[in-house]
Short mmCIF file of C-alpha atoms in Angstrom, two decimals:
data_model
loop_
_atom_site.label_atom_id
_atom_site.label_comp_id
_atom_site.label_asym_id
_atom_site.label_seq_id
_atom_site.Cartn_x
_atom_site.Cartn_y
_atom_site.Cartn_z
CA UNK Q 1 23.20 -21.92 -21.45
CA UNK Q 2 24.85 -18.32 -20.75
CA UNK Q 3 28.16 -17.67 -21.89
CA UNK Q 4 28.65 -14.60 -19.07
CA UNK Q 5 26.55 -14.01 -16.25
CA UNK Q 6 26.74 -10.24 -14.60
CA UNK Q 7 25.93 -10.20 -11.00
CA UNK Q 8 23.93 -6.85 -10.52
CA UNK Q 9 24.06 -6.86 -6.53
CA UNK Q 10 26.80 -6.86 -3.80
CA UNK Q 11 27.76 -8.76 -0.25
CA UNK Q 12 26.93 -12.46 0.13
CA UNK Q 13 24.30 -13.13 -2.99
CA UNK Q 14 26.75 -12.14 -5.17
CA UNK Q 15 29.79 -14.76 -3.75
CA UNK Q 16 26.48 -17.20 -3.61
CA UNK Q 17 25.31 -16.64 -7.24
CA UNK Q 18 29.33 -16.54 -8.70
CA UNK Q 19 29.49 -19.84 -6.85
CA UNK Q 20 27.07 -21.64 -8.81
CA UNK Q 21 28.03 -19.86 -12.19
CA UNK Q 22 31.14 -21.15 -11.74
CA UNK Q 23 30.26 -24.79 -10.88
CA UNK Q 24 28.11 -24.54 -14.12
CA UNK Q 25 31.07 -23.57 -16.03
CA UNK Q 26 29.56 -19.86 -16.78
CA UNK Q 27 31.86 -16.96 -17.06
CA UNK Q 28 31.41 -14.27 -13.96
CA UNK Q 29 30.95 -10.53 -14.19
CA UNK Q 30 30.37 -8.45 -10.85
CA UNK Q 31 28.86 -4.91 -11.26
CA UNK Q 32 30.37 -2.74 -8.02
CA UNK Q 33 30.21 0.68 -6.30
CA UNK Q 34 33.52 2.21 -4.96
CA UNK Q 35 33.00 0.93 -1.82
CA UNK Q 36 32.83 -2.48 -2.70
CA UNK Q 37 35.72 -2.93 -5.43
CA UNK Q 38 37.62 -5.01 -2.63
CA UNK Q 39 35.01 -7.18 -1.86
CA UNK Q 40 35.45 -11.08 -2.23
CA UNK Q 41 33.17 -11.68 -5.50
CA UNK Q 42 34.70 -8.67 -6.88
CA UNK Q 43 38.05 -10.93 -6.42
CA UNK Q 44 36.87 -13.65 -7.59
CA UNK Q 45 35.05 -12.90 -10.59
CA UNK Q 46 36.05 -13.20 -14.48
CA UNK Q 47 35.82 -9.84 -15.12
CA UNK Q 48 34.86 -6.65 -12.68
CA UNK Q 49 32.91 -3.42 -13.49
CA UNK Q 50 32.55 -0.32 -11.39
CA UNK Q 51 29.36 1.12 -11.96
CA UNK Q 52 28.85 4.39 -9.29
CA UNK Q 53 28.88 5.42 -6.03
CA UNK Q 54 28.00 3.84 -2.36
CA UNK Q 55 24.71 5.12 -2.94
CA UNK Q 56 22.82 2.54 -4.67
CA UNK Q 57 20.90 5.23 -6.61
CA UNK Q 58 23.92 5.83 -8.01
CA UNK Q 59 25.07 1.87 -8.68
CA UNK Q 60 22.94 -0.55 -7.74
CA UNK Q 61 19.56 0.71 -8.70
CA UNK Q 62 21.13 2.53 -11.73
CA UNK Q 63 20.12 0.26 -14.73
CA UNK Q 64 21.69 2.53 -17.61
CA UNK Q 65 25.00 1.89 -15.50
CA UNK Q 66 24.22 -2.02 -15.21
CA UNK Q 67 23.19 -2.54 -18.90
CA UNK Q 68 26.57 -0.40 -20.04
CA UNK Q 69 28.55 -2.72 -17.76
CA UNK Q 70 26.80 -5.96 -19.40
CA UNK Q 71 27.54 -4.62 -23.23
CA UNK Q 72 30.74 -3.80 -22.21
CA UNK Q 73 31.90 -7.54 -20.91
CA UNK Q 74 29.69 -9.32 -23.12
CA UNK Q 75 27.30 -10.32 -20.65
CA UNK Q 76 24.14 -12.18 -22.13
CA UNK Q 77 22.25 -12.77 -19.00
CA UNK Q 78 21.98 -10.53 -15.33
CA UNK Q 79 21.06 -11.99 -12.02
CA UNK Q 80 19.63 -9.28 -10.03
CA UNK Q 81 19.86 -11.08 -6.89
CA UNK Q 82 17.55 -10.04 -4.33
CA UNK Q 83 16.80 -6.48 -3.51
CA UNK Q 84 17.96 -3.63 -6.18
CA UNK Q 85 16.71 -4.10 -9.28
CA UNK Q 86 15.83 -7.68 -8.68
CA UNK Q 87 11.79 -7.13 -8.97
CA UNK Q 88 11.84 -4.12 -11.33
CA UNK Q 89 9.53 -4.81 -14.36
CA UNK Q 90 11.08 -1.92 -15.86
CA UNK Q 91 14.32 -3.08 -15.68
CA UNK Q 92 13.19 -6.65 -16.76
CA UNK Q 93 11.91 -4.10 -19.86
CA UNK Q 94 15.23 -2.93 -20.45
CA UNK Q 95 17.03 -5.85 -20.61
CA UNK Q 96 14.69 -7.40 -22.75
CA UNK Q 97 15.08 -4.40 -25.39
CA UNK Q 98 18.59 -4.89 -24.85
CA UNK Q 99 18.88 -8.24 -25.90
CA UNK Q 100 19.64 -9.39 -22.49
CA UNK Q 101 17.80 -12.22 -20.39
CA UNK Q 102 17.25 -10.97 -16.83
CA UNK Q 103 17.40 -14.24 -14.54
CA UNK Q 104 13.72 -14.19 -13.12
CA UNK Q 105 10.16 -13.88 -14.11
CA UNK Q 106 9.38 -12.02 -17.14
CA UNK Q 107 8.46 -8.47 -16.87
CA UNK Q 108 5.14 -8.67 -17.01
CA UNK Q 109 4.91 -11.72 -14.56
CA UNK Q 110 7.07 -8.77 -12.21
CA UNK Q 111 4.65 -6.38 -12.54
CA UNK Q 112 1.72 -8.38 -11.61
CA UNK Q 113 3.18 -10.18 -8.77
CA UNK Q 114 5.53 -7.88 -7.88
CA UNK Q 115 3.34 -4.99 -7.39
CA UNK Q 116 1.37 -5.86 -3.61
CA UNK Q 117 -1.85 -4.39 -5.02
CA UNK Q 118 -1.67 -5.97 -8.56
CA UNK Q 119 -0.64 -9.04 -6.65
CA UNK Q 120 -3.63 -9.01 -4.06
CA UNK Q 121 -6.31 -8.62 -7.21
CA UNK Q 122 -4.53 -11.47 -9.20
CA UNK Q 123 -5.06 -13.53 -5.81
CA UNK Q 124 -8.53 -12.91 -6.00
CA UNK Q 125 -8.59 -14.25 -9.14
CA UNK Q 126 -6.77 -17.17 -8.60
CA UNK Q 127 -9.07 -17.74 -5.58
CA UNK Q 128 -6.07 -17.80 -2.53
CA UNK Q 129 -7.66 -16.69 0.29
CA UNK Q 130 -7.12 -12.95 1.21
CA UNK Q 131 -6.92 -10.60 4.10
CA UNK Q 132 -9.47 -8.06 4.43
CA UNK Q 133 -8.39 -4.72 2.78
CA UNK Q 134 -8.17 -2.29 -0.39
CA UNK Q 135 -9.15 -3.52 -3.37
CA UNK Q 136 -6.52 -1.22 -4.84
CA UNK Q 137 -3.99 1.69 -3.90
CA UNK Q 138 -5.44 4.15 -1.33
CA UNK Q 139 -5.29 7.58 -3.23
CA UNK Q 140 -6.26 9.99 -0.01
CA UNK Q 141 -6.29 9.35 3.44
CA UNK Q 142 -10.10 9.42 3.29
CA UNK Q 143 -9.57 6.36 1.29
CA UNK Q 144 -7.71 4.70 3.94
CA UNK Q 145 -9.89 5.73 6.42
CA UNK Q 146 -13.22 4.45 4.65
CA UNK Q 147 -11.17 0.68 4.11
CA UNK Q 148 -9.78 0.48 7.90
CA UNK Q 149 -12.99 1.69 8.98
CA UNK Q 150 -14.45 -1.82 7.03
CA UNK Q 151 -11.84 -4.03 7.93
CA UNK Q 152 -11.30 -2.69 11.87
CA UNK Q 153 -8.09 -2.08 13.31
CA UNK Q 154 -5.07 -2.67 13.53
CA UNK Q 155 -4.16 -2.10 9.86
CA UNK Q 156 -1.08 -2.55 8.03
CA UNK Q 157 -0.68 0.41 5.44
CA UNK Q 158 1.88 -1.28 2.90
CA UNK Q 159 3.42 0.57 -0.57
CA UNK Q 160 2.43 -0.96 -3.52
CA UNK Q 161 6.24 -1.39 -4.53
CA UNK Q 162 7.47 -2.53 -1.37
CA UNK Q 163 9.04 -5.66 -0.49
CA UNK Q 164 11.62 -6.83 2.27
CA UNK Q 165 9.20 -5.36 5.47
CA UNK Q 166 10.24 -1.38 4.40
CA UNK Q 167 7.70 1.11 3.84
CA UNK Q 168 5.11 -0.64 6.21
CA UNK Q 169 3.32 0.88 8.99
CA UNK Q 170 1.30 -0.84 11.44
CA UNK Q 171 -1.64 0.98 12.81
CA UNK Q 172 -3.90 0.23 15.91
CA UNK Q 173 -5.80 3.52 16.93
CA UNK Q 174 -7.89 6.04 13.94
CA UNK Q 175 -6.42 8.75 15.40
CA UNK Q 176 -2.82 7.60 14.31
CA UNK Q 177 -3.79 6.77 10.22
CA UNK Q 178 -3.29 10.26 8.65
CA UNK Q 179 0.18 10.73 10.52
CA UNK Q 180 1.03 6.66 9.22
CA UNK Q 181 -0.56 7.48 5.50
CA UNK Q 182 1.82 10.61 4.90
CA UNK Q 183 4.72 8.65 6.77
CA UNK Q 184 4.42 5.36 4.70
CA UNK Q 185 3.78 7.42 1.24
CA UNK Q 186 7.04 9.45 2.01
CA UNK Q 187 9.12 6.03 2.56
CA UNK Q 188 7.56 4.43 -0.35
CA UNK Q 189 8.64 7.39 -2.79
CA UNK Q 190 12.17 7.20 -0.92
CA UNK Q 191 12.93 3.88 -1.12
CA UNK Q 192 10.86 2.83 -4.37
CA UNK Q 193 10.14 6.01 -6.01
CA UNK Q 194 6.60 4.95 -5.92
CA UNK Q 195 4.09 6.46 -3.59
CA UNK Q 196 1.05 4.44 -3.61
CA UNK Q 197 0.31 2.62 -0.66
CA UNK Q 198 -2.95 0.26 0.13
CA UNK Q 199 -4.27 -0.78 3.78
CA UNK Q 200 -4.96 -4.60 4.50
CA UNK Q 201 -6.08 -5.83 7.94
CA UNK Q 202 -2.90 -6.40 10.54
CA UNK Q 203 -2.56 -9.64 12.44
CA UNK Q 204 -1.12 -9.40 15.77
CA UNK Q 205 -0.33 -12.56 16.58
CA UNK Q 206 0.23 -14.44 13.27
CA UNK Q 207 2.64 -17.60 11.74
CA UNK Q 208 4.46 -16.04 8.77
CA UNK Q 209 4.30 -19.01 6.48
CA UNK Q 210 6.72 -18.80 2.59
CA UNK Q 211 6.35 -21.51 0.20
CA UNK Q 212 9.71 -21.81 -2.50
CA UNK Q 213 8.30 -22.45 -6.08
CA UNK Q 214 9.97 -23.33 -9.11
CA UNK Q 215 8.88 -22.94 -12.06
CA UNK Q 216 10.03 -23.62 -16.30
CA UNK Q 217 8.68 -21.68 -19.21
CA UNK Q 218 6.84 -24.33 -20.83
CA UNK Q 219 4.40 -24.39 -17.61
CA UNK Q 220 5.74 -26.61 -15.47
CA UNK Q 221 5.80 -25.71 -11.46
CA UNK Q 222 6.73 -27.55 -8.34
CA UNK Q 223 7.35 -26.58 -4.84
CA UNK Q 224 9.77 -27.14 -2.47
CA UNK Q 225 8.04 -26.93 0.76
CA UNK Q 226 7.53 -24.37 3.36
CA UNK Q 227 9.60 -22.03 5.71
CA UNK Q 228 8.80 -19.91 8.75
CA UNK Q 229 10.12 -16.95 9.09
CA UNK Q 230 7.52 -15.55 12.08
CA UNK Q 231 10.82 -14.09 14.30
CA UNK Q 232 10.61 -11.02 12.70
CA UNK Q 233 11.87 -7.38 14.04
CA UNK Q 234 10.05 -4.41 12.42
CA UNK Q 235 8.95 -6.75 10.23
CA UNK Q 236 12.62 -7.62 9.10
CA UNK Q 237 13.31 -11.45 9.28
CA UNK Q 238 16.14 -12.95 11.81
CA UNK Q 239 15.35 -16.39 12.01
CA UNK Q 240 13.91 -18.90 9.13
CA UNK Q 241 13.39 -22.29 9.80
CA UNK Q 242 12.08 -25.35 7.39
CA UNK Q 243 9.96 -27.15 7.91
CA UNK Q 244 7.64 -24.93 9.81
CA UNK Q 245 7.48 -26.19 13.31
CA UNK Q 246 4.06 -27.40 14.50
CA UNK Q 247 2.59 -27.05 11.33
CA UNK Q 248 0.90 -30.21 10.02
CA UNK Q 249 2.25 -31.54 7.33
CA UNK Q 250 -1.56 -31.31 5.22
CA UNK Q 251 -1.56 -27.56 5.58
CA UNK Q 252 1.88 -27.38 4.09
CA UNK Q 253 1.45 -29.30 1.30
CA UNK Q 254 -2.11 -27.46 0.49
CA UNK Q 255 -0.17 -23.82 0.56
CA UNK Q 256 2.25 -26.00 -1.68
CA UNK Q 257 -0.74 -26.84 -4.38
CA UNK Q 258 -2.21 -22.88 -3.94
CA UNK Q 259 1.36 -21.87 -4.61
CA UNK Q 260 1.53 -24.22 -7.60
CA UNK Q 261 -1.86 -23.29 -8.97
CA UNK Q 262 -1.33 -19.53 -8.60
CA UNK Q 263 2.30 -19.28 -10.28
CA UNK Q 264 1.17 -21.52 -13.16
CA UNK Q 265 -1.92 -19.15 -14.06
CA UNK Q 266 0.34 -16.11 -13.80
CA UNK Q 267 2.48 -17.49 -16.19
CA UNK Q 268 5.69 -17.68 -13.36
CA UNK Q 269 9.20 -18.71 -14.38
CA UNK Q 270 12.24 -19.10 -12.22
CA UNK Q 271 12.73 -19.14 -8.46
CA UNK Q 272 10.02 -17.45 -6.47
CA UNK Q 273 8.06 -17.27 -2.89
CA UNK Q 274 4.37 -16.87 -2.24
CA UNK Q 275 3.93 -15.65 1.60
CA UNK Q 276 1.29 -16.30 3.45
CA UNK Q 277 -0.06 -15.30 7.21
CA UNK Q 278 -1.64 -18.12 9.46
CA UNK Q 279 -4.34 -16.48 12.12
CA UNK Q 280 -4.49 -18.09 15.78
CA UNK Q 281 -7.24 -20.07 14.09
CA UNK Q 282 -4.67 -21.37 11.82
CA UNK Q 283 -6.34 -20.22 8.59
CA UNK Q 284 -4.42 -19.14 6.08
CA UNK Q 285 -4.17 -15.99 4.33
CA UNK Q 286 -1.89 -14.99 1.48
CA UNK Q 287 -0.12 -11.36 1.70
CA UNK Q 288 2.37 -11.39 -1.53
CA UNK Q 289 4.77 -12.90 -3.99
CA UNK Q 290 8.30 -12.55 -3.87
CA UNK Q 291 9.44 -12.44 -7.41
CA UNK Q 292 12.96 -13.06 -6.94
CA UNK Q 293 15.67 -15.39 -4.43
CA UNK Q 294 15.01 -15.34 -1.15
CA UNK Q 295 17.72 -14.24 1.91
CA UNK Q 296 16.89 -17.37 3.35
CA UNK Q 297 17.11 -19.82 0.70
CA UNK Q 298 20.05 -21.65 1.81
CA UNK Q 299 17.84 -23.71 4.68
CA UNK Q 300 15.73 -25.18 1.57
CA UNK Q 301 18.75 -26.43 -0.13
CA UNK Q 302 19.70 -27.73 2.55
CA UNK Q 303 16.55 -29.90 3.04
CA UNK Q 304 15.88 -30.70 -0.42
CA UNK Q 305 19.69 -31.05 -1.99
CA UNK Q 306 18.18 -28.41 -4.67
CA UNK Q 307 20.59 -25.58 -5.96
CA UNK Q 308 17.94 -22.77 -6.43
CA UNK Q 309 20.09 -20.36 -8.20
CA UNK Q 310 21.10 -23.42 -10.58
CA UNK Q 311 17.77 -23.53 -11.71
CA UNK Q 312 17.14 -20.51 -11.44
CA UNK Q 313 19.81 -20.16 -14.39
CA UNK Q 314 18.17 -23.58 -15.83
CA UNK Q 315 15.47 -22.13 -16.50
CA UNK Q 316 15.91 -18.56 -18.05
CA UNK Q 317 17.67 -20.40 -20.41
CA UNK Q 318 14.65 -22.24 -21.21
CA UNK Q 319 15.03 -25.30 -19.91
CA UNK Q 320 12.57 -28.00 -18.92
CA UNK Q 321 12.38 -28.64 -14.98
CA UNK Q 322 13.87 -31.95 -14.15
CA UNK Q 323 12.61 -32.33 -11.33
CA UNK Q 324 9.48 -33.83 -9.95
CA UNK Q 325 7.29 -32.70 -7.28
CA UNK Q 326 7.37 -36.48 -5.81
CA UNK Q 327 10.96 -36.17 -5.83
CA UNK Q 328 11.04 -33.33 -3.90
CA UNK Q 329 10.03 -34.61 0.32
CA UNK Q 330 12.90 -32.87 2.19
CA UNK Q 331 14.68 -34.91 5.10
CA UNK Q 332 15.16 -33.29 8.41
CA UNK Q 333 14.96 -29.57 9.28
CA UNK Q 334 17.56 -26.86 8.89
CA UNK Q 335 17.58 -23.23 10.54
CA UNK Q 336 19.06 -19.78 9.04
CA UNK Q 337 19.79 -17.21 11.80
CA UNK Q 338 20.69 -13.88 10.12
CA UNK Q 339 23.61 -12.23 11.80
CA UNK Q 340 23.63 -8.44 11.29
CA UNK Q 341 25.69 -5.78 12.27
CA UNK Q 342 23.94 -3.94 14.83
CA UNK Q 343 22.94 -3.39 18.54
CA UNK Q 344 19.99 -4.70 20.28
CA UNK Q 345 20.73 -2.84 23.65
CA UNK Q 346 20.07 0.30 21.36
CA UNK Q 347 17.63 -0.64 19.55
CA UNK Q 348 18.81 -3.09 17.15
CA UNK Q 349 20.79 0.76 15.34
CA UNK Q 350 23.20 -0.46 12.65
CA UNK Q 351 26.78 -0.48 13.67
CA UNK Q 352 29.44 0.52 10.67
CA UNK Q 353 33.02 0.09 10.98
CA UNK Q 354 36.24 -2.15 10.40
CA UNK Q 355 36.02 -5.11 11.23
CA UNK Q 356 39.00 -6.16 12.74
CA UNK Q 357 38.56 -9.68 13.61
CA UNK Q 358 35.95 -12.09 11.67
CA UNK Q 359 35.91 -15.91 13.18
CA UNK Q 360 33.13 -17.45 11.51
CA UNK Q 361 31.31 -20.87 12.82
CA UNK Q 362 32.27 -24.22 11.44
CA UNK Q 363 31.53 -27.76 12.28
CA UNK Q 364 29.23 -30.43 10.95
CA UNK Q 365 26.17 -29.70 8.91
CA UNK Q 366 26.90 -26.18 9.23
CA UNK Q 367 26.45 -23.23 6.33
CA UNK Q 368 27.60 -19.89 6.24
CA UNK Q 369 26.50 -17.00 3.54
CA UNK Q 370 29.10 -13.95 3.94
CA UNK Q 371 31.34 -11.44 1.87
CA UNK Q 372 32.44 -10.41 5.63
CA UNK Q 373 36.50 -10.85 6.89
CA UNK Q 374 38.87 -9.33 9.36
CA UNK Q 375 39.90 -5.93 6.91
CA UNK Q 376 35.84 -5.49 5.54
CA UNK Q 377 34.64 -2.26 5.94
CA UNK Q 378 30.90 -2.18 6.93
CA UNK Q 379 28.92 1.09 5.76
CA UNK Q 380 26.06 2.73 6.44
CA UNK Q 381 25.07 2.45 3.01
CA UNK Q 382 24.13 -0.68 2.80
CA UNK Q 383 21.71 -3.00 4.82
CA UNK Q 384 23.78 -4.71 8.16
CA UNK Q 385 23.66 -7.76 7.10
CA UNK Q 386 27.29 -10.02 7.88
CA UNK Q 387 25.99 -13.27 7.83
CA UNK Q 388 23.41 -16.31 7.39
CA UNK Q 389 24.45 -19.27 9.51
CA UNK Q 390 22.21 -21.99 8.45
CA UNK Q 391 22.38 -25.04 10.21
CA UNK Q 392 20.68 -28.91 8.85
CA UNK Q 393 20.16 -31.45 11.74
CA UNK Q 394 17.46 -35.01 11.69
CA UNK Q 395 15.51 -33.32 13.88
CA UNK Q 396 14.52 -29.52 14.95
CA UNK Q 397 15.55 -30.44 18.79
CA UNK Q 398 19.26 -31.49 17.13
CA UNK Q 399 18.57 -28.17 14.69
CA UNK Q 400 18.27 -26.04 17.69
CA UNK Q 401 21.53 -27.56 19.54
CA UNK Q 402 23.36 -27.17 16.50
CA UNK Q 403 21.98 -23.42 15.79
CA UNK Q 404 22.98 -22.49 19.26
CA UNK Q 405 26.49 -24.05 18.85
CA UNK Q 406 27.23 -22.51 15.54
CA UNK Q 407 26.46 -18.94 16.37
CA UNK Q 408 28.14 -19.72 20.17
CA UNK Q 409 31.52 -20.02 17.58
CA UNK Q 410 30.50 -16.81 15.89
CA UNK Q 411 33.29 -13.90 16.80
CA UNK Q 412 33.36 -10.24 15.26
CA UNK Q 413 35.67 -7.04 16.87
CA UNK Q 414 36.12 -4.14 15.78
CA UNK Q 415 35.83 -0.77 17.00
CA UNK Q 416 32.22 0.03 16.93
CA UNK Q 417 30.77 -2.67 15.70
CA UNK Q 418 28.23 -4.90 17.84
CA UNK Q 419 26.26 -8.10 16.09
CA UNK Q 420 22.87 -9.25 17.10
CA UNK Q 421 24.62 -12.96 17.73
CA UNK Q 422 23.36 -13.04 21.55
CA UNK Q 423 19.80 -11.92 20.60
CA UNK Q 424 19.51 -14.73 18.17
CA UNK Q 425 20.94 -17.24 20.93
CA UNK Q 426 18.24 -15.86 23.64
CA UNK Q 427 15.38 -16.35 20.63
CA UNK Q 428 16.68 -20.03 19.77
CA UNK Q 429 16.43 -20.43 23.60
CA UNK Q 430 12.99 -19.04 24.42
CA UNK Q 431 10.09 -20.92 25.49
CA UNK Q 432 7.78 -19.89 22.94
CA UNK Q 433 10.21 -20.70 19.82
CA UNK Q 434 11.91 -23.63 21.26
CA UNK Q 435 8.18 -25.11 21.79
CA UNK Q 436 6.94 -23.90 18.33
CA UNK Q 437 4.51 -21.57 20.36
CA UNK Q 438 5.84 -18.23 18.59
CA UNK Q 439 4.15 -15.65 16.44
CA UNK Q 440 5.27 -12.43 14.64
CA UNK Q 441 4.98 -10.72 17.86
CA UNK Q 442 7.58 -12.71 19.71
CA UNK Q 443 10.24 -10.57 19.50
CA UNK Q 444 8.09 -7.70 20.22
CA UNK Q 445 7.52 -9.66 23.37
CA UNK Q 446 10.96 -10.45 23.76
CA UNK Q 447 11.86 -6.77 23.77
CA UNK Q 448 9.44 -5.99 26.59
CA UNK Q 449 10.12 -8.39 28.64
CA UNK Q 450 13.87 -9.46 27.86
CA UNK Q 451 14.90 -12.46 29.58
CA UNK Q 452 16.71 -12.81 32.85
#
């Protein structure tokens, strides 16, 4: 096992990962920008680094600044977390040539999975069923044209790099794709320093389906069941719920096998999520692979009793799975509502300041996931997010009550600053998600048509 762990990432997956380091007896480091030297894993790590700026150019995606910080307190392993540097194959490079074992997939694995386009062709290899689109990275609008011409509209042009919903741009009329290509490729270079972006048919209407995987690197994988995570805004997840409601238990377990299947041929170690789309006809289509922890990973620990980023550090140390994929049922349902700081009344726009007051939800069965406290400062240079509140109940109506409850508890002032805590209530409320009716559009719907 690691002797020192640095923690390459900020807010609550940092407190989350130093948690389970420190269970395992593992020695801490936290990598910070200025703005976050007072933050709570920065307190309560071993040892603290400052590595830049706010701007995560500057700190967080900065791997010469990460790799000095991990020579300089002895680090022999980085957890990237999720976002940053966390699917990187370059940095995965990097730390490799630096004697250092980034916790996740190896660098290759990265750039095959991680890449959407790479990812799509290694699909069609592996023989998971695919949505209609390029066959690889759109290099003109012509291009783009030609393949949403073939598929029909709506489209969904995506960047190749892209993960977490940004750089994505849903299109419904012809007349709108050259304005979308430039738009998309411009966001793509911003945010991943990669242009390339590739067009795949766009469901309306669709289930947004995740299966967790785990896998060793002597070939062993297992899964740990499914998750929704349809209640999406901009294609930014609120609301993630496991099991997924209304889905029959044979098409969960048969994503869980393609999952399998797929991350053993590509060679997959670690923690990792293979998303999929379900159509109105309830087929099922797979979109991508999330090479890294998932925001919402707390509501499958919950089920299972599994301590993903545990194994995650199980098995970049090479170690053997222990666990069995008969071992691994679930019991009840749990529900992760994601409480950001921003304002739905004006269009969901992020709202920074101090945050004055911070009462966060307790009670039975009840999680939450925050580096957020009466005296945190909350910029504009990161993303909103304050908190998960994930709740674990028998059954999804008791789920729901407790949800509802939890985030009814939830209190945040300061001068400013609004939280999308009464949207999530009105969603756990609605007809369509309380009945296990919704789709992706829901909160589309929601928006148009907001609730008396």
């Amino acid at each position: 096992m690691f002797t020192t762990v640095l923690i390459a990432n900020r807010g609550e997956i940092a407190l989350r990962v130093l948690r389970t380091c420190r269970e395992m007896g593992v020695r801490t480091v936290v990598a910070h920008s200025t703005v976050d030297r007072d933050s709570p894993a920065v307190h309560q790590a071993d040892e603290s680094v400052q590595i830049g700026p706010p701007s995560p150019r500057h700190s967080y995606l900065n791997p010469a600044a990460i790799i000095a910080a991990a020579q300089q307190t002895g680090a022999d392993a980085i957890h990237p977390g999720y976002g940053f540097l966390s699917e990187s194959p370059e940095f995965a490079e990097i730390c490799h040539a630096h004697g250092i074992t980034l916790i996740g997939p190896p660098a290759g694995v990265i750039a095959r999975l991680g890449d959407k386009v790479a990812a799509r062709a290694f699909a069609a290899e592996a023989h998971l069923p695919l949505l209609p689109g390029s066959p690889g990275p759109a290099d003109s609008v012509s291009e783009a044209a030609r393949t949403a011409d073939a598929v029909g509209y709506p489209v969904v042009l995506k960047a190749s790099a892209g993960g977490g919903g940004r750089a994505m741009t849903v299109v419904h009329d012809p007349g709108d794709l050259a304005r979308a290509y430039a738009t998309t490729r411009q966001e793509a270079t911003a945010l991943f320093g990669d242009p390339r972006v590739y067009v795949e048919k766009y469901l309306d209407a669709a289930r947004h389906v995740e299966v967790q995987i785990l896998a060793d690197a002597h070939g062993e994988v297992v899964h740990l069941g499914a998750r929704d995570c349809s209640v999406q805004r901009r294609r930014q997840k609120l609301i993630e719920e496991t099991p997924p409601p209304g889905l029959p238990a044979a098409t969960i377990e048969h994503l869980g096998e393609l999952s399998v299947r797929a991350a053993r041929a590509a060679g997959y170690v670690g923690a990792g999520t293979f998303e999929y789309v379900l159509d109105e006809h309830g087929a099922c289509h797979f979109i991508e692979v999330n090479c890294r922890l998932q925001v919402e990973h707390p509501i499958t620990e919950m089920v299972t009793g599994v301590d993903l980023v545990r194994e995650q550090l199980l098995a970049a140390a090479g170690q053997r799975l222990s666990l069995r994929q008969e071992d691994l049922t679930g019991a009840g349902v749990a529900i992760e509502c994601r409480v950001n700081a921003e304002d739905p009344a004006r269009g969901f726009l992020p709202t920074p300041g101090l945050i004055e007051g911070f009462v966060p939800p307790g009670g039975p069965f009840t999680r939450v996931d925050t580096h957020a406290a009466a005296g945190t400062r909350i910029t504009a240079d990161y993303d909103p997010l304050l908190a998960k509140v994930s709740v674990w109940a028998p059954t999804r109506a008791q789920a729901l009550a407790r949800a509802d409850r939890a985030l009814g508890e939830f209190a945040v002032r300061g001068p400013g600053v609004r939280t999308n805590v009464a949207f999530l209530r009105e969603v756990l409320t609605h007809p369509l998600f309380r009945y296990a009716k919704h789709t992706t559009s829901l909160v589309e719907q929601m928006m148009a048509t907001p609730l008396d």
